[in-house]
């Protein structure tokens, strides 16, 4: 039986929740551990489907891993030069193995990366940069093969500040000969977290968090310890869940200094956030319309726009969401419409009309964040929502059903499935 997430809406969420480690920081950091034969100890790694897939891909390359006191312990003593497993096709982050594997053993071969269907997700920036650094790349209809006799530094100007390409180049450059410069680099907090980890291993990365990153290649990297940053997208999702139910949630272990435009928009939408260190209390008396435009950091995170849409539909008036990163990130709109959501537009822009009383019904999660959007909508809706394909949401949110239940949500996972596609 396929699993279904059953949510009865209308229960105010009250209490405390802890924000977990970031998926999008943990995935490149796990890939980066392949750069050393030393032992790496990682704290705060979320237990997610995508993380498990990444670990199983790394194991094929020779990584051994286990857990000690909740920390992930990783060592890749002897790297194995062999093709990555077919699961590489199920997650986008599999392309992040290219940089570390090329740097460590000069070879990377894998199925073309998959991931959420949120638009055209090319890997041309990655390929172009690796070529500039001395790699030979061959792409078939479903495979990519990359080889190098030795990487060297290069000056790479990205056409768009791609998160994954910035991470891949940074990792490849750590052991390359000479200096690499990344211009128009992505500035996301997850890039800073990866650079911090690389430097802890002995790399020489400067400028992470700005558009100009410099990496001086070193002879070798050593083992290190690192705590993965908290997940800012999970934080935003839990805030939206609290706000749509007009509950009172307190979120612990929120990331610091990673807000970008997000907090200003939340205030505009009537969501009151009071911050004390890494703890944030969330309250909402009135939903207000807003105009959101997503963009590379410090712009409003594209991963959070689907999650804000149900909140905007409750507000009295017209709101707009303009998507500035992907060309098909409104695939959740057709599912929300089944619940009464009113919006018009195209793949880049949607105009949302409110106020709407959302009604529970049967929906299907289109991807991680689209599924999270439907959960938020269902928590604020009247009646029962049954969400199919809910495993997609578990790719990015650890035990989300149990955690929301612990703060008063009427939510239950029915049935089982082991489908990893998304
Ligand atoms: C990362 O994806 C995240 N994934 C995404 O999170 C996030 O939405 C995205 O960054 C933007 O913030 C991980 O970190 C694992 P990009 P990534 O390269 O690196 C185009 C989630 O829900 N592009 O910054 O794949 C691309 O098509 C996920 O957690 C090229 O054209 O994103 C897109 O329009 C989904 N060619 C734009 O750049 C390339 O070679 C930004 O993509 C690379 C990217």
Coordinates of C-alpha atoms and ligand atoms in Angstrom, one line a residue:
X1 CA 0.0 0.0 0.0
X2 CA 1.3 3.5 -0.9
X3 CA 1.7 5.7 2.1
X4 CA -0.7 8.6 2.6
X5 CA -0.3 11.5 5.0
X6 CA -3.7 12.2 6.6
X7 CA -4.1 15.6 8.1
X8 CA -7.2 17.0 9.9
X9 CA -6.9 20.8 9.7
X10 CA -7.7 23.6 12.1
X11 CA -5.6 22.6 15.2
X12 CA -3.5 25.4 16.4
X13 CA 0.2 24.4 16.8
X14 CA 1.5 25.1 20.2
X15 CA 4.8 24.2 21.9
X16 CA 8.5 23.8 21.0
X17 CA 10.2 22.2 18.1
X18 CA 13.9 22.0 17.3
X19 CA 15.2 22.8 13.8
X20 CA 17.2 19.9 12.4
X21 CA 20.5 20.0 10.5
X22 CA 20.3 21.3 6.9
X23 CA 19.8 18.9 4.1
X24 CA 21.4 21.2 1.5
X25 CA 24.4 21.8 3.7
X26 CA 24.8 18.2 4.7
X27 CA 24.8 16.8 1.2
X28 CA 27.9 18.7 -0.2
X29 CA 29.7 18.2 3.2
X30 CA 29.2 14.5 3.0
X31 CA 30.5 14.6 -0.6
X32 CA 33.5 16.7 0.6
X33 CA 34.5 14.0 3.1
X34 CA 35.8 12.0 0.1
X35 CA 38.6 14.5 -0.3
X36 CA 40.5 13.1 2.7
X37 CA 41.6 9.7 3.9
X38 CA 41.3 10.9 7.5
X39 CA 38.4 10.4 9.8
X40 CA 35.6 13.0 9.7
X41 CA 33.0 13.4 12.5
X42 CA 29.9 15.3 11.5
X43 CA 27.3 16.5 14.0
X44 CA 23.7 17.4 13.3
X45 CA 23.4 15.4 10.0
X46 CA 19.6 15.0 9.4
X47 CA 18.4 11.4 8.9
X48 CA 16.7 11.9 5.5
X49 CA 16.2 9.8 2.4
X50 CA 18.5 12.0 0.3
X51 CA 21.3 11.8 2.9
X52 CA 21.0 8.0 3.0
X53 CA 21.2 7.9 -0.8
X54 CA 24.3 10.2 -0.7
X55 CA 26.0 7.9 1.8
X56 CA 25.2 4.8 -0.2
X57 CA 26.7 6.5 -3.3
X58 CA 29.9 7.4 -1.3
X59 CA 30.2 3.9 0.0
X60 CA 30.6 2.6 -3.5
X61 CA 33.6 4.9 -3.8
X62 CA 35.2 3.4 -0.7
X63 CA 33.7 5.4 2.2
X64 CA 33.0 3.6 5.4
X65 CA 30.6 5.2 7.8
X66 CA 28.8 4.6 11.1
X67 CA 27.2 6.5 13.9
X68 CA 28.8 7.3 17.3
X69 CA 26.8 9.2 19.9
X70 CA 24.4 10.5 17.2
X71 CA 27.4 11.8 15.1
X72 CA 28.1 10.5 11.7
X73 CA 31.7 9.1 11.5
X74 CA 33.1 8.8 8.0
X75 CA 36.4 7.6 6.6
X76 CA 37.4 7.0 3.0
X77 CA 40.8 5.3 3.5
X78 CA 41.1 3.9 0.0
X79 CA 39.2 5.5 -2.8
X80 CA 37.6 3.1 -5.3
X81 CA 37.4 4.2 -8.9
X82 CA 34.1 2.8 -10.1
X83 CA 30.8 4.0 -11.6
X84 CA 28.4 5.4 -9.1
X85 CA 25.2 3.4 -8.5
X86 CA 21.9 3.9 -10.4
X87 CA 20.4 5.7 -7.4
X88 CA 22.7 8.6 -8.4
X89 CA 19.9 9.4 -10.9
X90 CA 17.4 9.9 -8.1
X91 CA 19.0 12.9 -6.4
X92 CA 20.4 16.1 -7.9
X93 CA 23.2 16.3 -5.3
X94 CA 24.9 13.2 -6.9
X95 CA 26.6 15.6 -9.3
X96 CA 28.4 17.0 -6.2
X97 CA 30.5 13.9 -6.1
X98 CA 32.2 15.0 -9.3
X99 CA 34.5 17.6 -7.7
X100 CA 35.7 15.5 -4.8
X101 CA 36.2 12.3 -6.9
X102 CA 38.1 14.1 -9.6
X103 CA 40.3 15.8 -7.1
X104 CA 41.0 12.6 -5.2
X105 CA 41.2 9.9 -7.9
X106 CA 40.8 11.7 -11.3
X107 CA 37.6 9.8 -12.3
X108 CA 33.8 10.3 -11.9
X109 CA 31.2 8.3 -13.7
X110 CA 27.4 8.4 -12.9
X111 CA 23.9 8.5 -14.3
X112 CA 22.8 12.0 -15.0
X113 CA 21.5 13.6 -11.8
X114 CA 17.7 13.6 -11.0
X115 CA 15.9 15.4 -8.2
X116 CA 12.8 17.5 -7.9
X117 CA 11.0 18.4 -11.2
X118 CA 11.0 22.1 -10.8
X119 CA 12.3 23.2 -14.1
X120 CA 15.3 22.7 -16.4
X121 CA 18.1 21.8 -14.1
X122 CA 21.2 21.7 -16.3
X123 CA 24.7 20.8 -15.2
X124 CA 26.5 22.8 -17.9
X125 CA 28.1 25.2 -15.4
X126 CA 29.6 22.3 -13.5
X127 CA 30.9 20.7 -16.7
X128 CA 32.3 24.0 -18.2
X129 CA 34.1 24.7 -14.9
X130 CA 35.6 21.2 -14.6
X131 CA 36.8 21.4 -18.2
X132 CA 38.5 24.8 -17.4
X133 CA 40.2 23.0 -14.5
X134 CA 41.6 20.3 -16.8
X135 CA 38.9 17.6 -16.9
X136 CA 37.7 15.7 -19.9
X137 CA 34.0 15.3 -19.9
X138 CA 31.8 12.9 -21.9
X139 CA 28.1 13.0 -21.7
X140 CA 25.8 10.3 -23.1
X141 CA 22.1 10.2 -23.2
X142 CA 21.9 9.1 -19.5
X143 CA 25.5 9.0 -18.2
X144 CA 28.3 11.4 -17.5
X145 CA 32.0 10.4 -17.5
X146 CA 34.7 12.7 -16.3
X147 CA 38.5 12.1 -16.2
X148 CA 41.6 14.1 -15.4
X149 CA 45.3 13.6 -15.2
X150 CA 45.4 16.3 -12.6
X151 CA 43.2 19.4 -11.9
X152 CA 44.6 22.9 -12.1
X153 CA 43.3 26.2 -10.9
X154 CA 41.2 28.4 -13.2
X155 CA 39.2 31.6 -13.2
X156 CA 35.5 30.6 -13.5
X157 CA 32.8 33.2 -14.0
X158 CA 29.4 31.6 -13.4
X159 CA 26.6 32.7 -15.8
X160 CA 24.2 32.5 -12.7
X161 CA 25.2 32.1 -9.1
X162 CA 24.5 28.3 -9.0
X163 CA 24.7 26.8 -5.5
X164 CA 25.7 23.3 -6.8
X165 CA 28.3 24.6 -9.3
X166 CA 29.9 26.8 -6.7
X167 CA 30.1 23.9 -4.3
X168 CA 31.5 21.5 -6.9
X169 CA 34.2 24.0 -8.1
X170 CA 35.2 24.8 -4.5
X171 CA 35.7 21.1 -3.7
X172 CA 37.5 20.3 -6.9
X173 CA 39.8 23.3 -6.4
X174 CA 40.9 22.4 -2.8
X175 CA 43.5 19.8 -4.1
X176 CA 44.1 21.4 -7.6
X177 CA 47.4 22.9 -8.6
X178 CA 47.4 26.6 -8.1
X179 CA 44.6 29.1 -7.4
X180 CA 41.0 29.0 -8.5
X181 CA 38.7 32.1 -8.6
X182 CA 34.9 31.8 -8.7
X183 CA 33.3 35.0 -9.9
X184 CA 29.5 35.4 -9.5
X185 CA 29.6 32.7 -6.9
X186 CA 26.5 31.7 -5.0
X187 CA 26.4 33.3 -1.5
X188 CA 24.0 31.0 0.3
X189 CA 24.8 30.1 3.9
X190 CA 25.2 26.5 2.9
X191 CA 28.2 27.6 0.8
X192 CA 29.7 29.2 3.9
X193 CA 29.1 26.0 5.9
X194 CA 30.9 23.9 3.2
X195 CA 33.8 26.3 3.1
X196 CA 34.1 26.3 6.9
X197 CA 34.3 22.5 6.8
X198 CA 36.8 22.4 3.9
X199 CA 39.0 24.8 5.8
X200 CA 38.8 22.7 8.9
X201 CA 40.2 19.8 6.8
X202 CA 43.1 22.1 5.8
X203 CA 41.8 23.7 2.6
X204 CA 42.5 27.4 1.8
X205 CA 39.1 28.8 0.8
X206 CA 38.5 32.5 1.1
X207 CA 35.5 34.7 0.4
X208 CA 32.7 32.2 0.9
X209 CA 29.5 34.2 1.4
X210 CA 30.5 36.8 -1.2
X211 CA 30.3 36.6 -5.0
X212 CA 34.1 36.2 -5.3
X213 CA 35.6 33.0 -3.8
X214 CA 39.3 32.1 -4.0
X215 CA 40.7 28.7 -3.4
X216 CA 44.4 28.0 -3.2
X217 CA 45.1 24.3 -3.9
X218 CA 46.9 22.4 -1.1
X219 CA 48.7 19.0 -1.1
X220 CA 46.3 17.1 1.0
X221 CA 43.3 17.4 3.3
X222 CA 43.1 15.8 6.7
X223 CA 40.3 14.5 9.0
X224 CA 38.2 17.0 10.9
X225 CA 35.0 17.5 12.9
X226 CA 32.1 19.8 11.9
X227 CA 28.6 20.6 13.0
X228 CA 26.2 21.0 10.1
X229 CA 24.2 24.3 10.2
X230 CA 20.5 24.2 11.0
X231 CA 18.1 24.0 8.1
X232 CA 16.8 27.5 7.2
X233 CA 14.2 26.0 4.9
X234 CA 12.9 23.7 7.5
X235 CA 12.8 26.6 9.9
X236 CA 10.7 28.6 7.4
X237 CA 8.4 25.7 6.9
X238 CA 7.7 25.2 10.6
X239 CA 7.1 28.9 10.9
X240 CA 4.5 28.8 8.2
X241 CA 2.9 25.7 9.8
X242 CA 2.6 27.6 13.1
X243 CA 1.4 30.8 11.4
X244 CA -1.3 29.2 9.3
X245 CA -2.9 27.6 12.3
X246 CA -2.6 30.9 14.3
X247 CA -0.8 28.9 17.0
X248 CA 2.2 29.7 19.2
X249 CA 5.3 27.8 18.2
X250 CA 8.8 28.2 19.6
X251 CA 11.5 27.0 17.3
X252 CA 14.9 26.1 18.9
X253 CA 18.3 25.9 17.2
X254 CA 17.4 28.3 14.4
X255 CA 20.2 29.3 12.1
X256 CA 21.8 32.6 12.9
X257 CA 22.6 35.3 10.3
X258 CA 21.0 33.4 7.5
X259 CA 17.7 35.3 7.0
X260 CA 18.2 37.2 3.8
X261 CA 14.9 38.8 2.8
X262 CA 12.9 36.1 4.6
X263 CA 12.2 37.8 7.9
X264 CA 11.1 41.1 6.4
X265 CA 8.5 39.2 4.2
X266 CA 7.2 37.2 7.2
X267 CA 6.6 40.5 9.0
X268 CA 4.8 41.9 6.0
X269 CA 2.6 38.8 5.9
X270 CA 1.5 39.5 9.5
X271 CA 3.7 36.9 11.1
X272 CA 5.3 38.0 14.4
X273 CA 8.7 36.6 15.1
X274 CA 10.5 37.3 18.4
X275 CA 14.0 36.2 18.5
X276 CA 16.2 35.3 21.5
X277 CA 19.6 34.0 20.3
X278 CA 18.8 30.9 18.3
X279 CA 15.3 30.6 19.6
X280 CA 12.4 32.2 17.7
X281 CA 8.7 32.4 18.9
X282 CA 6.1 32.5 16.1
X283 CA 2.7 34.1 16.3
X284 CA 0.1 35.3 13.8
X285 CA -3.1 37.2 14.5
X286 CA -3.9 38.3 10.9
X287 CA -2.8 37.1 7.5
X288 CA -1.7 39.9 5.2
X289 CA -1.0 39.9 1.4
X290 CA 2.6 40.4 0.2
X291 CA 4.6 40.3 -3.0
X292 CA 7.4 37.8 -3.0
X293 CA 10.2 37.6 -5.6
X294 CA 12.6 34.7 -5.2
X295 CA 16.3 35.0 -6.1
X296 CA 19.8 33.8 -5.2
X297 CA 20.8 34.6 -1.6
X298 CA 20.3 37.1 0.1
X299 CA 17.0 37.1 -2.0
X300 CA 14.0 35.2 -0.8
X301 CA 14.8 31.5 -1.0
X302 CA 13.1 29.7 -3.9
X303 CA 12.7 26.6 -1.7
X304 CA 10.4 28.7 0.6
X305 CA 8.0 30.2 -2.0
X306 CA 5.7 27.1 -2.3
X307 CA 5.4 27.1 1.4
X308 CA 4.3 30.7 1.7
X309 CA 1.6 30.3 -1.0
X310 CA -1.1 28.8 1.3
X311 CA -0.5 31.6 3.8
X312 CA -1.0 34.3 1.1
X313 CA -4.3 32.7 0.1
X314 CA -5.7 33.3 3.5
X315 CA -4.9 37.0 3.4
X316 CA -7.5 39.5 2.3
X317 CA -6.3 40.9 -1.1
X318 CA -4.0 40.1 -3.9
X319 CA -0.4 38.7 -3.6
X320 CA 2.2 37.8 -6.2
X321 CA 5.0 35.3 -6.2
X322 CA 7.6 35.8 -8.9
X323 CA 10.0 32.9 -9.3
X324 CA 13.5 34.0 -10.2
X325 CA 15.5 30.8 -9.9
X326 CA 13.7 27.9 -11.6
X327 CA 11.3 27.9 -14.5
X328 CA 8.8 25.4 -13.2
X329 CA 8.4 25.9 -9.5
X330 CA 4.6 26.3 -9.4
X331 CA 3.8 22.7 -10.0
X332 CA 2.1 22.6 -6.6
X333 CA -0.5 25.2 -7.6
X334 CA -2.8 22.6 -9.4
X335 CA -2.9 20.5 -6.2
X336 CA -3.6 23.5 -4.0
X337 CA -6.4 24.6 -6.3
X338 CA -8.2 21.3 -5.4
X339 CA -8.3 22.8 -1.9
X340 CA -9.9 26.1 -3.1
X341 CA -6.6 28.0 -3.6
X342 CA -7.1 30.8 -6.2
X343 CA -4.2 31.8 -8.4
X344 CA -3.4 32.6 -12.0
X345 CA -0.2 32.9 -13.9
X346 CA 2.6 30.9 -15.5
X347 CA 5.8 29.1 -14.6
X348 CA 7.5 32.4 -13.5
X349 CA 4.7 34.4 -11.8
X350 CA 1.5 33.7 -10.0
X351 CA -1.1 36.1 -8.7
X352 CA -2.9 34.8 -5.6
X353 CA -6.3 36.0 -4.6
X354 CA -7.6 35.9 -1.1
X355 CA -9.1 35.4 1.4
X356 CA -9.9 31.8 0.7
X357 CA -11.1 29.1 3.2
X358 CA -9.0 26.2 2.2
X359 CA -10.8 22.8 2.2
X360 CA -9.2 19.4 2.9
X361 CA -9.3 16.9 0.0
X362 CA -7.1 14.3 -1.7
X363 CA -3.9 15.7 -3.1
X364 CA -0.5 14.4 -4.4
X365 CA 2.9 15.8 -3.3
X366 CA 4.7 16.9 -6.5
X367 CA 8.2 17.3 -4.9
X368 CA 9.8 18.0 -1.5
X369 CA 8.7 21.7 -1.1
X370 CA 5.5 21.3 -3.1
X371 CA 4.6 18.6 -0.6
X372 CA 5.5 20.7 2.3
X373 CA 3.3 23.5 0.9
X374 CA 0.3 21.0 0.8
X375 CA 1.0 20.1 4.4
X376 CA 0.9 23.7 5.5
X377 CA -2.3 24.2 3.5
X378 CA -3.9 21.1 5.1
X379 CA -3.0 22.3 8.6
X380 CA -4.9 25.5 8.0
X381 CA -7.8 24.0 6.0
X382 CA -11.2 22.8 7.1
X383 CA -11.6 19.0 7.1
X384 CA -9.4 16.1 6.1
X385 CA -6.6 16.1 3.6
X386 CA -5.0 12.9 2.3
X387 CA -1.7 13.5 0.7
X388 CA -0.3 10.7 -1.6
X389 CA 3.4 10.5 -2.7
X390 CA 4.2 11.8 0.7
X391 CA 7.6 10.0 0.7
X392 CA 8.8 12.9 -1.4
X393 CA 8.4 15.2 1.6
X394 CA 10.5 12.8 3.8
X395 CA 13.4 13.4 1.4
X396 CA 13.7 16.8 3.0
X397 CA 11.9 16.7 6.4
X398 CA 12.9 14.2 9.0
X399 CA 9.9 12.6 10.8
X400 CA 7.8 15.6 9.9
X401 CA 4.5 13.8 10.8
X402 CA 5.7 12.9 14.3
X403 CA 7.2 16.3 15.0
X404 CA 4.1 18.2 13.9
X405 CA 2.0 15.8 16.0
X406 CA 4.1 16.6 19.1
X407 CA 2.9 20.3 18.8
X408 CA -0.7 19.5 18.4
X409 CA -1.3 18.7 14.7
X410 CA -3.7 16.0 13.8
X411 CA -1.5 14.2 11.3
X412 CA -0.9 10.5 10.6
X413 CA 1.2 8.5 8.2
X414 CA -0.9 5.6 6.9
X415 CA 0.7 2.7 4.9
X416 CA 4.3 2.2 3.8
X417 CA 6.4 2.7 0.8
X418 CA 10.1 2.6 -0.1
X419 CA 9.9 4.7 -3.2
X420 CA 12.9 7.1 -3.4
X421 CA 12.0 8.8 -6.6
X422 CA 11.2 12.5 -6.6
Ligands
LIG1 C1 20.3 23.8 -4.7 O1 20.1 23.2 -6.0 C2 19.4 23.2 -3.7 N1 19.7 21.8 -3.7 C3 18.0 23.4 -4.1 O2 17.2 22.9 -3.1 C4 17.7 24.9 -4.2 O3 16.4 25.1 -4.7 C5 18.7 25.6 -5.2 O4 20.1 25.2 -4.8 C6 18.6 27.1 -5.3 O5 18.8 27.6 -4.0 C7 20.8 21.3 -2.9 O6 21.5 22.1 -2.3 C8 21.0 19.9 -2.9 P1 21.4 25.8 -8.6 P2 21.1 23.4 -7.2 O7 22.5 25.2 -9.3 O8 22.5 23.5 -6.7 C9 20.5 26.8 -13.3 C10 15.3 21.7 -2.3 O9 14.1 21.8 -2.4 N2 21.7 26.0 -13.6 O10 21.7 27.0 -7.7 O11 20.7 22.3 -8.2 C11 19.4 25.9 -12.7 O12 18.7 25.3 -13.8 C12 16.2 21.9 -3.5 O13 15.9 21.5 -1.2 C13 22.1 25.8 -14.9 O14 21.4 26.3 -15.8 O15 20.5 24.8 -7.8 C14 18.6 26.9 -11.9 O16 17.7 27.6 -12.8 C15 15.5 21.9 -4.7 N3 23.2 25.0 -15.2 C16 19.6 27.8 -11.4 O17 20.8 27.7 -12.2 C17 23.9 24.5 -14.2 O18 25.0 23.8 -14.5 C18 20.0 27.6 -9.9 O19 20.3 26.3 -9.7 C19 23.6 24.7 -12.8 C20 22.4 25.4 -12.5

